[in-house]
Structures are given as structure tokens and as C-alpha cells.
Coordinates of C-alpha atoms in Angstrom, one line a residue:
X1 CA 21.9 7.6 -7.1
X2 CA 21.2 4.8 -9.7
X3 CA 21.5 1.2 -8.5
X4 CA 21.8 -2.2 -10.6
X5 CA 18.8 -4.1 -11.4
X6 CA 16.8 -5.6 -8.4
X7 CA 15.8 -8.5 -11.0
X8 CA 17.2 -10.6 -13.9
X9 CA 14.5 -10.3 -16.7
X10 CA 13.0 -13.3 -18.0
X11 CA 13.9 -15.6 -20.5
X12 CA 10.8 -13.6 -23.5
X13 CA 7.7 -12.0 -23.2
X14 CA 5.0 -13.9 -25.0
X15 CA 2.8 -12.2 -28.0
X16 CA 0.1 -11.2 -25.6
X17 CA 2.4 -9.7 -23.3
X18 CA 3.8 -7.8 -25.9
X19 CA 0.4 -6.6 -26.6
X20 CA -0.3 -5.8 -23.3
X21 CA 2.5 -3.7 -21.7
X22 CA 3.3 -2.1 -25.5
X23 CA 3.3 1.4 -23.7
X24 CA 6.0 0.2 -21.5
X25 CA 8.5 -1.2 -24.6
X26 CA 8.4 1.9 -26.5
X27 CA 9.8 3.7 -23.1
X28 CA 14.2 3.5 -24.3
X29 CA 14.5 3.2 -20.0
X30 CA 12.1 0.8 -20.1
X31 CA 12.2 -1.3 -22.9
X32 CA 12.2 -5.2 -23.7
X33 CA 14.5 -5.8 -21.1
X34 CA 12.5 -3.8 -18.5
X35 CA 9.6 -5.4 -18.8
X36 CA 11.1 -8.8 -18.8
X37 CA 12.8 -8.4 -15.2
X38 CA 8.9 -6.9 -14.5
X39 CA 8.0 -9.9 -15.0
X40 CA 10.2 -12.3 -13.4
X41 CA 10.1 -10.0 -10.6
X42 CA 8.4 -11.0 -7.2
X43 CA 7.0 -8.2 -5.3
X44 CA 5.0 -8.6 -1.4
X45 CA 2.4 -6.5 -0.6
X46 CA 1.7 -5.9 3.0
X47 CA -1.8 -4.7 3.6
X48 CA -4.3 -4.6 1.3
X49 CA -6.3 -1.2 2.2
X50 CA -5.7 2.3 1.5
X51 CA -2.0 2.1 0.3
X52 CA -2.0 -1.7 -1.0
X53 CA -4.9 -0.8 -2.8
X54 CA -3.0 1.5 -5.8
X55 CA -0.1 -0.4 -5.0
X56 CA -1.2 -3.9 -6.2
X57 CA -3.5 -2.7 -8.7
X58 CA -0.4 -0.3 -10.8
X59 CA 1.4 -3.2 -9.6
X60 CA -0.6 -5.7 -11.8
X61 CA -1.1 -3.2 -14.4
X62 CA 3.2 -3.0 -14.8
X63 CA 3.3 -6.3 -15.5
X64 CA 5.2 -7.6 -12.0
X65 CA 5.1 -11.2 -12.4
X66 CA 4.1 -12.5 -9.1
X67 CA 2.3 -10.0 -6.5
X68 CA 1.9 -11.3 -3.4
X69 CA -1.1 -10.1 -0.8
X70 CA -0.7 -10.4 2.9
X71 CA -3.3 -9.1 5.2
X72 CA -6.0 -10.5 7.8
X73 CA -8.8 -8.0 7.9
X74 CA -12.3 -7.9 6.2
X75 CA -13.5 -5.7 4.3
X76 CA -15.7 -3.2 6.3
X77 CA -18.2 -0.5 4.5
X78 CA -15.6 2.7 6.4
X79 CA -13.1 1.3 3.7
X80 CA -14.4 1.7 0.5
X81 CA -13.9 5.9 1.2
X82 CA -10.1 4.6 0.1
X83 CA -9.1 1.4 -0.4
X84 CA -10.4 1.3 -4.3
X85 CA -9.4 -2.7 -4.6
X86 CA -12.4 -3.6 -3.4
X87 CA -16.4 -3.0 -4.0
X88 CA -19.5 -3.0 -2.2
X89 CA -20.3 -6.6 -3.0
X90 CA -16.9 -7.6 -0.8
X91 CA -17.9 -6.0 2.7
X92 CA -17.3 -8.5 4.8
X93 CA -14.8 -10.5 2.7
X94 CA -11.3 -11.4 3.6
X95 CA -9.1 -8.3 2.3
X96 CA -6.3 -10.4 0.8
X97 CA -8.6 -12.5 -1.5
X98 CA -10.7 -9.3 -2.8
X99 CA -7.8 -7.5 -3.3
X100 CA -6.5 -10.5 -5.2
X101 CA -9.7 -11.0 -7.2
X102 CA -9.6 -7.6 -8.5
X103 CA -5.7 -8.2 -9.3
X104 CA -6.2 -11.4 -11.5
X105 CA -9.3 -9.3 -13.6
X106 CA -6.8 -6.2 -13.9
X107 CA -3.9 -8.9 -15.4
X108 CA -5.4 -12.5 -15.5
X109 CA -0.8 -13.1 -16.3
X110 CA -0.1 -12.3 -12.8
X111 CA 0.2 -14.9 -10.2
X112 CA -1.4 -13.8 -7.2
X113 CA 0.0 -15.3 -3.9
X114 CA -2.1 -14.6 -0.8
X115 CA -1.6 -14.9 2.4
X116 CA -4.6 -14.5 4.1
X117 CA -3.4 -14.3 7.6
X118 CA -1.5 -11.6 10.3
X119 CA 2.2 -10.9 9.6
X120 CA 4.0 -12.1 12.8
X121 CA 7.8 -12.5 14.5
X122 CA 6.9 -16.0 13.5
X123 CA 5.9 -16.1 9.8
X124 CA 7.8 -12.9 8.6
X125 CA 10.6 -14.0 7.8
X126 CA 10.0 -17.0 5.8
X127 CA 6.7 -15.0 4.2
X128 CA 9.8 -12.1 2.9
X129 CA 12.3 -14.7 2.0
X130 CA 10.0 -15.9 -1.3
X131 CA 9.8 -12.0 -2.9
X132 CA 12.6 -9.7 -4.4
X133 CA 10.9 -6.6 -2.8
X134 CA 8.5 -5.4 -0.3
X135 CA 6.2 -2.9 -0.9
X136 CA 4.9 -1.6 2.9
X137 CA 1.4 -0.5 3.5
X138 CA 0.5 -1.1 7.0
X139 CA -0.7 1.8 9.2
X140 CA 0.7 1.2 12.5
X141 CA 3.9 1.4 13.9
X142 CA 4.4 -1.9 15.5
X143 CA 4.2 -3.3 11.9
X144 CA 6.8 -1.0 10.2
X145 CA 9.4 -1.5 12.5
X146 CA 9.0 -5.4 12.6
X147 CA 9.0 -5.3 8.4
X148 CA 11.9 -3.0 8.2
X149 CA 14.1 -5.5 10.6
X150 CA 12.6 -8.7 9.1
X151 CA 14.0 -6.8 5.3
X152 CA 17.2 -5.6 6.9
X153 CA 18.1 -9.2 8.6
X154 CA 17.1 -10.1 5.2
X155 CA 19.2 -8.0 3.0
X156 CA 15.7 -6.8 0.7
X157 CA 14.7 -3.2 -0.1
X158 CA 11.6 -2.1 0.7
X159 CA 9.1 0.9 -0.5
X160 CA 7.5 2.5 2.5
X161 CA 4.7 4.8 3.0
X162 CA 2.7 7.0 4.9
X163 CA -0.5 8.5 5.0
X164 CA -2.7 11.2 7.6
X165 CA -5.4 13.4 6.9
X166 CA -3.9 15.4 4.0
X167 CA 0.3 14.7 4.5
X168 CA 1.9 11.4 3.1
X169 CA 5.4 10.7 3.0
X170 CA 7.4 8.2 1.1
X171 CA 11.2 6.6 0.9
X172 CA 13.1 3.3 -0.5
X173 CA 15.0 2.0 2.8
X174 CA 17.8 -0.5 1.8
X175 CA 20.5 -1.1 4.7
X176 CA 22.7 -2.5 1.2
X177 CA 22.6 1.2 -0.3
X178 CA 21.1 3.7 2.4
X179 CA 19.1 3.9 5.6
X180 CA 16.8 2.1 7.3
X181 CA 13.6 2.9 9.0
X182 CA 15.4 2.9 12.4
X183 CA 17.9 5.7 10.8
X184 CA 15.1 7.5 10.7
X185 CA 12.9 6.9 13.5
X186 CA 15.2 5.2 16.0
X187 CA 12.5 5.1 18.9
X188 CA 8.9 4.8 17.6
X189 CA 6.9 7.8 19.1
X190 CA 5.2 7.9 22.6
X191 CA 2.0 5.9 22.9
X192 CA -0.8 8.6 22.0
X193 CA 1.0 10.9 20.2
X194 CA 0.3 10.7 16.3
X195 CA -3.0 9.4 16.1
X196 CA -4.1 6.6 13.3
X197 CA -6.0 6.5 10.7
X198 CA -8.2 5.5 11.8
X199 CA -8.4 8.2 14.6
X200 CA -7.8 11.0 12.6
X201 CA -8.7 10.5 9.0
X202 CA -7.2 10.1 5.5
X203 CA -7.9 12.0 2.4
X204 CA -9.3 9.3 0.3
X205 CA -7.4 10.5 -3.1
X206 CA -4.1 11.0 -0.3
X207 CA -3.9 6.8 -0.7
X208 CA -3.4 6.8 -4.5
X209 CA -0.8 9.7 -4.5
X210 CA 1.3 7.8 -2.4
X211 CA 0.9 4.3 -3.4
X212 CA 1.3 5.1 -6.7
X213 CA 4.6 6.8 -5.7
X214 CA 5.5 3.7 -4.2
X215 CA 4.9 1.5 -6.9
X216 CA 7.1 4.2 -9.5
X217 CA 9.9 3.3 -7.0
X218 CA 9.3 -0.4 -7.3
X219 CA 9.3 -0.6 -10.7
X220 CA 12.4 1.7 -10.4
X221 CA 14.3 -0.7 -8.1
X222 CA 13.3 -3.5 -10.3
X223 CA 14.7 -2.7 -13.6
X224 CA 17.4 -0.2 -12.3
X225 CA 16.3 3.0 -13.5
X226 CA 16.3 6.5 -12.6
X227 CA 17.5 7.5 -9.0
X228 CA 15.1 5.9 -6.4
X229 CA 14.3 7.2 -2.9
X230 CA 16.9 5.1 -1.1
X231 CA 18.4 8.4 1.5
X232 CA 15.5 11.1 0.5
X233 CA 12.2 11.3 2.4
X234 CA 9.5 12.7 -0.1
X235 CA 7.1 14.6 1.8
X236 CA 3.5 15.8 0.4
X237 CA 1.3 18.7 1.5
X238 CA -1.9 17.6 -0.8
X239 CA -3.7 21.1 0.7
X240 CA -0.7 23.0 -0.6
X241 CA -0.5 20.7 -3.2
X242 CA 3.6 20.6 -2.9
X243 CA 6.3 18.1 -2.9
X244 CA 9.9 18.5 -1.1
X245 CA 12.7 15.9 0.0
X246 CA 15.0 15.4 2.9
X247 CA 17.7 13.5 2.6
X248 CA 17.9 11.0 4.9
X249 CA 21.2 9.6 5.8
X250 CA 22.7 6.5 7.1
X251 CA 23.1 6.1 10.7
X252 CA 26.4 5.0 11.9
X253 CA 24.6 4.4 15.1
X254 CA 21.7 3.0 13.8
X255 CA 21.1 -0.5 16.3
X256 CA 20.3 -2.7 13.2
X257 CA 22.3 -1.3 10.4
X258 CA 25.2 0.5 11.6
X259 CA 28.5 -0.4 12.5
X260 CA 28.2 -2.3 15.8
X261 CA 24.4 -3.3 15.2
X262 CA 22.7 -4.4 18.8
X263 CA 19.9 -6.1 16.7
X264 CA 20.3 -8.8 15.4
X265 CA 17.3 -10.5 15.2
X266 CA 13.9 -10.2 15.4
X267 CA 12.7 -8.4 18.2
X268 CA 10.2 -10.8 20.4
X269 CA 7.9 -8.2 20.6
X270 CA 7.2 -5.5 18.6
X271 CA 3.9 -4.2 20.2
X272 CA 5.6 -3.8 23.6
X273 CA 8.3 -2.0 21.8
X274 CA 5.6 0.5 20.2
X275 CA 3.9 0.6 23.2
X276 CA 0.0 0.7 22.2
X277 CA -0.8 2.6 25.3
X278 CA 1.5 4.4 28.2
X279 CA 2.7 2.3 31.1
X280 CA 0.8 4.6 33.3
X281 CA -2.1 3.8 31.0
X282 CA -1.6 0.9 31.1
X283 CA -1.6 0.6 35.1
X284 CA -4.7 3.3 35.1
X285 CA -7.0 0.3 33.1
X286 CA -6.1 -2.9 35.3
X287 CA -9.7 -3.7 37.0
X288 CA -10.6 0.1 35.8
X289 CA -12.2 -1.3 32.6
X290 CA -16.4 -1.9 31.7
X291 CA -17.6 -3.8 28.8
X292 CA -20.4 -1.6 26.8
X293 CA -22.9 -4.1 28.0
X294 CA -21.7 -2.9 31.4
X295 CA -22.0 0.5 30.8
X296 CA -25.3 -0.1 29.1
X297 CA -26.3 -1.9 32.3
X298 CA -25.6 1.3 34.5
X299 CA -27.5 3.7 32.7
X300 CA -30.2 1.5 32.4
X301 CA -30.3 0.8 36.4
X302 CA -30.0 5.2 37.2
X303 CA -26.1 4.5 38.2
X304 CA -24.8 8.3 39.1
X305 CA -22.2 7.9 36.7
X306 CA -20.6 11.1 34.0
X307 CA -20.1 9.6 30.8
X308 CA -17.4 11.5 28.8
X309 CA -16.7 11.1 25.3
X310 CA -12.7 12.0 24.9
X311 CA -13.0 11.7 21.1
X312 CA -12.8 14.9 18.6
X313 CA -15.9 17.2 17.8
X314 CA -15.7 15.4 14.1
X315 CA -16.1 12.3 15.6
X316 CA -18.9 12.6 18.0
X317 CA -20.8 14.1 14.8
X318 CA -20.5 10.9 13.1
X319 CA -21.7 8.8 15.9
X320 CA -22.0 9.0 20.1
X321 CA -23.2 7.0 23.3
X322 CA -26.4 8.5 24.2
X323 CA -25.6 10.5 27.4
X324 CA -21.7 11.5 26.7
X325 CA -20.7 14.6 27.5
X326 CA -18.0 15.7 24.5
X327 CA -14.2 16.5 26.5
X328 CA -11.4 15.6 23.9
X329 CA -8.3 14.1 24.9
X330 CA -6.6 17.5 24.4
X331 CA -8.1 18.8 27.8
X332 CA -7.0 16.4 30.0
X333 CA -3.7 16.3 28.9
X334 CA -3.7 20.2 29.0
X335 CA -5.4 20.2 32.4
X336 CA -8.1 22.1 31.8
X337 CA -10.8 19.2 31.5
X338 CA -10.6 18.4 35.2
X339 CA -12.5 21.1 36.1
X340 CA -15.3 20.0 34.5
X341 CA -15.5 16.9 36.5
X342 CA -18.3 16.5 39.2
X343 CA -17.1 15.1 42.4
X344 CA -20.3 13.3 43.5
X345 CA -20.4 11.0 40.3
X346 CA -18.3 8.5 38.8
X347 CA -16.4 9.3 36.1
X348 CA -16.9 7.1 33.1
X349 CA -14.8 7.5 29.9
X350 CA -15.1 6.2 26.6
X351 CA -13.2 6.9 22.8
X352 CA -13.4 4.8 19.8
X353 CA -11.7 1.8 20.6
X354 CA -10.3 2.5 24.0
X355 CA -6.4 3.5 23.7
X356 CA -7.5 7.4 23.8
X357 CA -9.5 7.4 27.1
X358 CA -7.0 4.7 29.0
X359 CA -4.7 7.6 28.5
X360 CA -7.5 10.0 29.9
X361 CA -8.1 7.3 32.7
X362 CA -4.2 7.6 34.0
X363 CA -4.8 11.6 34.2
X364 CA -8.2 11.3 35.6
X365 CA -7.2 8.6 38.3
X366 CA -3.5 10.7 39.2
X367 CA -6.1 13.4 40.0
X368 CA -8.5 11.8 42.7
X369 CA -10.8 10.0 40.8
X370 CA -9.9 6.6 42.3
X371 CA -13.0 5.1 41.3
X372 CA -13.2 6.1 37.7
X373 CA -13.4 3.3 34.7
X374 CA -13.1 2.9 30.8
X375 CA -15.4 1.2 28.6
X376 CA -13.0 -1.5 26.6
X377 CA -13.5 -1.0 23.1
X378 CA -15.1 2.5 23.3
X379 CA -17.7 3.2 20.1
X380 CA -17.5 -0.1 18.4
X381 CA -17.9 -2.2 20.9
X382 CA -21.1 -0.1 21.7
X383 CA -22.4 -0.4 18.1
X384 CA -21.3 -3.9 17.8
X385 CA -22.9 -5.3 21.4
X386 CA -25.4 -2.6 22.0
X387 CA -26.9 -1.0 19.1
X388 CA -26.0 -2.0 15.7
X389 CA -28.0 0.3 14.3
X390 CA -25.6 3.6 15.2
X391 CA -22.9 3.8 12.5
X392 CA -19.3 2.7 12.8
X393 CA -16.4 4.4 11.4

């Protein structure tokens, strides 16, 4: 369906704006007036890595006005693989002002606002209430819901995406027009269940199939063309190399945007609503959990310990604790990994961060181990207090 213009357009375009987005004013849908609500259009970016990265850049390139940047990470070397905003030269910079420099040299007329900090239940709000849209990068699911109630309560559309291995997905949620993100995931999934990222990899290329999607939507909603992805899901299979939609209709029910909506504001907190780990996880770790200097410590002193590594083959390739014995995740939740457990040493398990083998650690513990442990912070904290030397990922 076709929706009004998201924007008024600006008063002119100057000569060298003409110049510029000349490609654009020769388009009939796009035109003069097109590119003048472009550019008095204001348009948040959260996250500046593998999504934000095409995002703000086709963003800039459009002609958006003012592009604003939130996001509170550095820039680590496991990035570059995707996030195309930024270079070797800004490891270790703050994401939001690399992404911002390489904005201003794409389209020195943008104004960059960044905000170089974590989006929060206590800056959300007032961080959405400057911008006409909000374009949704983040890679977690605590995030997503919080941005899609903060743009409900709101009253904003916003472009969302998604991105694993090979698969992304894609839609325009706008409570005004269509569903939300709670019409179509009402309950975020069990702790555990779909692995990150960061856990299981992203095609590289996967990050500017998507974003760029996102940003045709954007520019879409902004000057009121075409028929946006407010009710359709696009879903891509870049190994099959196909595109389909579902339609994706409004909830009636939905708790934030239906008829007899339960939410009505923020929620206090959104990572105990996602749940980062399981509550019998979370019960397994309570004075079940070792520092990497700890573990160090015990192999160093002859402790009769059995390190496991719960991680997948991949990943154990790429980098490992010297002495782990490989058991993914899969086999203990299937069973058969407790087999291969010694009685007469204590079980220690380890993953890549530590939400992976807490999970292990309930399993392991419901089936005798009393004395078991997890190392807090799994590979990285290894590499980053042990030996710097190994690779992170």
C-alpha cells in the first residue's frame, strides 16, 4: 500500500545539491520534490556495524539531511569482515564517530549527529523524539524490542532488519499503518535458542543486501513512494539466492498496539524480558563461575579438572584453551555429552563469552555434577587476561 510523505521537503536545493543528487531528479517518482523532503528529512541510525554500515553510507549518499549515529562499541579488527564504514586505521575507535567520519567524506552536506553512547529505557525516548524515522540495526533482541516500543509509544516508523549466516530478513513496522514487531514476535525466543552473530556468523556481503534494502524503504517512507514493507516480511536465502514475502498482519491482540494495549510504556527492563540466559542457567552459575585467570591458575597448579569447550567445531578451529576437550552445546542438550564425562574430575566448561556453557552448566549440574564451574567470559576473557597473542573473534 502507498502512504503519504513521512517528510515536508525543504524550502530549495542549492546548485551543488543539484549537482550532486542529479541521478535522483531525473527519476519522475523522485524528482525535485523527492529530494527536497530527502533533505529535510531526519533519519536515526542505531548501530553502526554490519547493518548501519550500508545503511548510513546509501543514507548519506541519498541526500537525507541529518543522519544521526548511535552506538557505544569500538571498532574491533573481527569487524572489518562486514561493517564496511570503517578501515583498518579506526580499530579501536569509538564506532559512532568512524562511522560518522566516513559519512561527512561520502556527503560533506549531511549533518552528522552522534551519539556516542548505549541506547537505554532512559535516553531512548528523548534520543527518537529528534528524528522522523528510525532505521534499526542492532543484533540482539533486547534492543529491538525496546526500539520498537520506544517508536510505537512514539508514533515513528521504523525499518528493521535482520541478518545470520546466509538468511536476512527485512520489514517497515508502523503501529499508524501496520504491525509492530510484537505482532510478530510477541514473546522474544527462549534464551539459547537462535544464536548471535556473533556465535554463528554472518556472510559479510549478507549486511549490504539487507541494509541497502532498508535504506530503499527509508527513502520510500520518506518521500511517499512505491508500496513499502509496512505488513510484508521479506525474507532472503543468499545461498539460493531468492526473495519471498509474508504478509504480516496486525495483531488485534498485540499488548502495545492492539485494541486494549497492556503496554504502555517502556518496559523497565528489557534484558530480563529477553532473558540473556535461562533461569535455570542462571541459578546453575551463582558461585559456579571461574575467572580465566582462575582457570589458568588450576592448570598451572595439576588441578584434576576436564576442561570442555561447548563451542562449534568452526569455532574451536579459529581459536581454543589449550587442554579443551571439543563437546558442543548440541550434546548436552540432546543428552548424549554426558556420557563422555569422567566422574573422578571436575568438570570445567567454557564457550566464547559464557551464555553457551552456563546453559551447559544447568544440564551438567541437574545431572550430578554438583561441583562443576564455568569460566565467566569464555574465549575472550582468556585472550584478553591470559594470552593476548591467541586470536579473538
Amino acid at each position: 500500500m502507498s502512504l503519504p510523505p513521512l517528510v515536508e521537503p525543504a524550502a530549495e536545493l542549492t546548485v551543488d545539491e543539484v549537482r550532486r543528487y542529479s541521478r535522483h531528479l531525473i527519476i519522475p517518482d523522485v524528482g525535485m520534490a523527492g529530494q527536497k523532503r530527502l533533505k529535510n528529512a531526519k533519519v536515526l541510525c542505531v548501530g553502526a556495524g554490519g547493518l548501519g554500515s550500508p545503511a548510513l553510507m546509501y543514507l548519506a549518499a541519498a541526500g537525507v539531511g541529518t543522519l544521526g549515529i548511535i552506538d557505544f562499541d569500538v571498532v574491533d579488527e573481527s569487524n572489518l569482515q562486514r561493517q564496511i564504514i570503517h578501515g583498518q586505521s579506526d580499530v579501536g575507535r569509538p564506532k559512532a564517530e568512524s562511522a560518522a567520519a566516513t559519512v561527512r567524506e561520502i556527503n560533506p552536506l549531511v549533518e552528522v549527529v552522534v551519539h556516542n553512547t548505549a541506547l537505554t529505557t532512559d535516553n531512548v525516548m528523548e534520543i527518537f523524539s529528534g528524528y522522523d524515522l528510525i532505521v534499526d540495526g542492532t543484533d540482539n533482541f533486547a534492543t529491538r524490542y525496546m526500539v520498537n516500543d520506544a517508536a510505537v509509544l512514539l508514533g515513528k516508523p521504523y525499518v528493521w532488519g535482520s541478518i545470520y549466516r546466509f538468511d536476512g530478513q527485512a520489514s517497515v513496522f508502523w503501529a499508524e499503518h501496520g504491525p509492530c514487531y510484537r505482532c510478530l514476535y510477541p514473546e522474544p525466543p527462549p534464551p539459547g535458542m537462535v544464536p548471535s552473530c556473533a556465535e554463528g556468523g554472518v556472510l559479510g556481503v549478507l549486511c549490504a543486501s539487507i541494509g541497502s534494502i532498508q535504506v530503499n524503504e527509508a527513502i520510500k517512507l520518506i518521500t511517499g513512494i512505491g508500496d513499502p514493507l509496512v505488513g510484508r516480511l521479506m525474507i532472503y536465502d543468499a545461498l539460493e539466492m531468492k526473495y519471498r514475502d509474508v504478509k504480516v498482519r496486525k495483531d488485534p491482540e498485540c499488548v502495545l498496539c492492539g485494541k486494549n494495549p497492556t503496554v504502555t510504556a517502556l518496559l523497565d527492563d528489557y534484558e530480563a524480558f529477553c532473558g540473556a540466559i535461562s533461569d535455570e542457567a542462571a541459578e546453575a552459575v551463582s558461585g559456579s563461575t571461574i575467572t580465566a585467570l582462575e582457570l589458568k591458575a588450576m592448570q598451572d597448579n595439576g588441578e584434576n579438572i576436564f576442561l570442555v569447550d561447548v563451542r562449534e567445531p568452526n569455532e574451536y578451529e579459529i581459536v581454543s584453551i589449550p587442554g579443551a576437550t571439543l563437546i558442543p552445546k548440541g550434546e548436552f542438550l540432546n543428552g548424549s555429552a554426558l556420557e563422555r564425562l569422567p566422574q573422578d574430575k571436575r568438570i570445567v566448561l567454557h564457550c566464547k563469552s559464557g551464555a553457551r556453557s552456563a546453559e551447559a552448566l544447568a544440564i551438567v549440574k541437574n545431572a550430578g555434577f554438583s561441583d562443576a564451574v564455568h569460566v565467566g567470559g569464555g574465549v575472550l576473557s582468556w585472550v584478553k587476561t591470559v594470552d593476548p597473542s591467541l586470536p579473538s573473534y
